[in-house]
Amino acid sequence: MNRVIFGTVAAAALLAGATAQARDVTIGMQLEPPHLDPTSAAAGAIDQVLYSNVFEGLTRFSSDGSVGPGLAESWEISEDGLTYTFTLRSGVTFHDGTDFEATDVTFSLDRARAEDSVNAQKALFANIASTEAVDATTIKVTLTNPQGNFLFNMAWGDAVIVAPESIENIKSNPVGTGAFKFSDWKQGDSISLEKNMSYWGEAAKLDGATFKFISDPTAAFAAMMAEDIDAFYVYPAPENLAQFEADPRFTVLAGNTEGETIMAMNNKLPPFDNKLVRQAVSHAIDRSAIIDGAMFGYGTPIGTHFAPHNPAYVDLTGNSSYDPEKAKALLAEAGFADGFATTLKLPPPTYARRGGEIIAAQLREVGIETEISNLEWAQWLEQAFKGYDYGLTIVSHTEPMDIGIYARPEYYFQYDNPEFQQLIADLDAENDPAKRTEMMQEAQKIISEDYVNAYLFQLAQTSVVNSKLKGIWPDAPTQAVDLTAVYWEE
């Protein structure tokens, strides 16, 4: 057996007794969650509010992107890599007072992988053959095939542990095991959390937190300057960041995210079922103009669906360099010498709305006319993500290490490549780090050279924070505003 044991999770911040005081915090966010169940929606805003704060998984992401223990304090992996035996923490209770036990884990994993599951990342659980509650604090998970990233997958927000006793009302009254409890949701305005006084681990430094939803960038600036909010997570108006940087009241956190910002193309909808058309679209786009014009210079150009800060990243931006004349020639070769018209559906974030206007002008230069539709997040999920009702759309994929979505033909851009699907299956089963790197690099090349989507830039994590508020993650290894170690310094 390969034995992996972890001790108690260390506190993320050490405080001198006189330097901090407990109080609440108000966090600004641009998007409001459609509901509060992270295991049944693709909306990142759900995880941003609830991941680690309210809900926890067997494993969890740390601020540097590493994966460590969560509700599982240790685990054993069988020699054949098929069986994971997790030892769960003792004395953990859900916020409603019920005990956390192994049966809650089997319920959560079985629910996520069930035939009728609506989990947005159901593929994460497809390799689970069976789950077994050995006793109250031991859970055995058996896989169909070895999976090198299984522990990584269990850290996703889609894999948090929920209880059967509270599942019926989870979308409006989430009950987890985290350091904060759900308190109130004023729809259209805010979500409030309160400190969990019975938390099993390191107690939160804050008494509570309010997530305030402000979609308008002008209103976000006004609220921040008036100090009505203490931090704005992924601040939506990058043109204001220099002003905040010059103000001693604030700190600007400019870090990395896992957010591959892409202009997705509906690969099954003509004319985007033609690789030449997709290639033409890719060459029609000037990434630098989008980063400068929409993001005020914040963002790293990408040529594939992979984070540049990952050691396995390959710079493939040259495959889709800005070349409008080549784009026109490719369109003519594909039979669209006079261009064509399509839809461009844009969700609310600044990168999409502002970037979309710039891209529409660039596409017009090569003969592609776009009908822009500005959608609310729930509309985008319904029309584009679930309904495939779009030609082009812009979105940032902030899930960590998610290139495997290209192996899912039913995913919203509907890319169907058996060679790629086999490569991802082999990657999932591979444990050797060097071989995994080679496979990830090959995967990047395939989708880049197939021009599945137009790859724009890696979203920067630009948050504005009160200078006395400490512990907010500068980087975003997952979609989370983890407040468990945040505190006020006086």
PDB file of C-alpha atoms in Angstrom, residues 25-29 217 220-255 298 460-470 472-474 481 488:
ATOM      1  CA  VAL A  25     -16.217  41.684   5.884  1.00  0.00           C
ATOM      2  CA  THR A  26     -18.139  42.728   2.765  1.00  0.00           C
ATOM      3  CA  ILE A  27     -16.915  41.313  -0.549  1.00  0.00           C
ATOM      4  CA  GLY A  28     -18.035  42.739  -3.879  1.00  0.00           C
ATOM      5  CA  MET A  29     -18.685  40.382  -6.790  1.00  0.00           C
ATOM      6  CA  PRO A 217     -18.483  48.633 -13.131  1.00  0.00           C
ATOM      7  CA  ALA A 220     -18.421  48.910  -8.258  1.00  0.00           C
ATOM      8  CA  PHE A 221     -15.963  51.810  -8.374  1.00  0.00           C
ATOM      9  CA  ALA A 222     -18.253  54.057  -6.323  1.00  0.00           C
ATOM     10  CA  ALA A 223     -18.850  51.364  -3.682  1.00  0.00           C
ATOM     11  CA  MET A 224     -15.153  50.653  -3.352  1.00  0.00           C
ATOM     12  CA  MET A 225     -14.130  54.299  -3.118  1.00  0.00           C
ATOM     13  CA  ALA A 226     -16.811  54.955  -0.495  1.00  0.00           C
ATOM     14  CA  GLU A 227     -15.539  51.898   1.424  1.00  0.00           C
ATOM     15  CA  ASP A 228     -19.039  50.432   1.409  1.00  0.00           C
ATOM     16  CA  ILE A 229     -17.333  47.171   0.503  1.00  0.00           C
ATOM     17  CA  ASP A 230     -14.008  45.898   1.824  1.00  0.00           C
ATOM     18  CA  ALA A 231     -12.816  44.040  -1.258  1.00  0.00           C
ATOM     19  CA  PHE A 232     -13.968  43.471  -4.817  1.00  0.00           C
ATOM     20  CA  TYR A 233     -13.150  40.028  -6.134  1.00  0.00           C
ATOM     21  CA  VAL A 234     -12.089  40.200  -9.807  1.00  0.00           C
ATOM     22  CA  TYR A 235     -12.670  43.929 -10.046  1.00  0.00           C
ATOM     23  CA  PRO A 236     -14.703  44.553 -13.244  1.00  0.00           C
ATOM     24  CA  ALA A 237     -13.198  47.869 -14.414  1.00  0.00           C
ATOM     25  CA  PRO A 238      -9.448  47.430 -15.006  1.00  0.00           C
ATOM     26  CA  GLU A 239      -9.154  51.059 -16.105  1.00  0.00           C
ATOM     27  CA  ASN A 240      -9.577  52.042 -12.427  1.00  0.00           C
ATOM     28  CA  LEU A 241      -6.813  49.832 -11.058  1.00  0.00           C
ATOM     29  CA  ALA A 242      -4.059  52.444 -11.371  1.00  0.00           C
ATOM     30  CA  GLN A 243      -6.165  54.842  -9.294  1.00  0.00           C
ATOM     31  CA  PHE A 244      -6.637  52.211  -6.585  1.00  0.00           C
ATOM     32  CA  GLU A 245      -2.923  51.407  -6.621  1.00  0.00           C
ATOM     33  CA  ALA A 246      -2.149  55.069  -5.906  1.00  0.00           C
ATOM     34  CA  ASP A 247      -4.576  55.203  -2.964  1.00  0.00           C
ATOM     35  CA  PRO A 248      -3.029  53.995   0.331  1.00  0.00           C
ATOM     36  CA  ARG A 249      -6.440  52.802   1.507  1.00  0.00           C
ATOM     37  CA  PHE A 250      -6.345  49.965  -0.996  1.00  0.00           C
ATOM     38  CA  THR A 251      -4.198  47.117  -2.231  1.00  0.00           C
ATOM     39  CA  VAL A 252      -4.516  45.758  -5.767  1.00  0.00           C
ATOM     40  CA  LEU A 253      -3.916  42.019  -6.029  1.00  0.00           C
ATOM     41  CA  ALA A 254      -2.799  41.132  -9.552  1.00  0.00           C
ATOM     42  CA  GLY A 255      -2.285  37.399  -9.694  1.00  0.00           C
ATOM     43  CA  TYR A 298      -4.078  42.672 -17.740  1.00  0.00           C
ATOM     44  CA  ALA A 460      -5.691  37.924 -14.595  1.00  0.00           C
ATOM     45  CA  GLN A 461      -6.865  37.899 -11.003  1.00  0.00           C
ATOM     46  CA  THR A 462      -7.259  41.600 -10.294  1.00  0.00           C
ATOM     47  CA  SER A 463      -8.947  42.234  -6.962  1.00  0.00           C
ATOM     48  CA  VAL A 464      -9.096  45.477  -4.999  1.00  0.00           C
ATOM     49  CA  VAL A 465      -8.802  45.027  -1.250  1.00  0.00           C
ATOM     50  CA  ASN A 466      -8.864  47.308   1.781  1.00  0.00           C
ATOM     51  CA  SER A 467      -5.202  47.599   2.783  1.00  0.00           C
ATOM     52  CA  LYS A 468      -5.997  46.415   6.329  1.00  0.00           C
ATOM     53  CA  LEU A 469      -7.714  43.230   5.140  1.00  0.00           C
ATOM     54  CA  LYS A 470      -5.251  40.354   5.000  1.00  0.00           C
ATOM     55  CA  ILE A 472      -7.316  37.201   0.438  1.00  0.00           C
ATOM     56  CA  TRP A 473      -5.751  34.872  -2.141  1.00  0.00           C
ATOM     57  CA  PRO A 474      -3.803  36.861  -4.786  1.00  0.00           C
ATOM     58  CA  VAL A 481     -13.108  33.588  -2.326  1.00  0.00           C
ATOM     59  CA  TRP A 488      -8.411  42.458   9.769  1.00  0.00           C
TER      60      TRP A 488
END
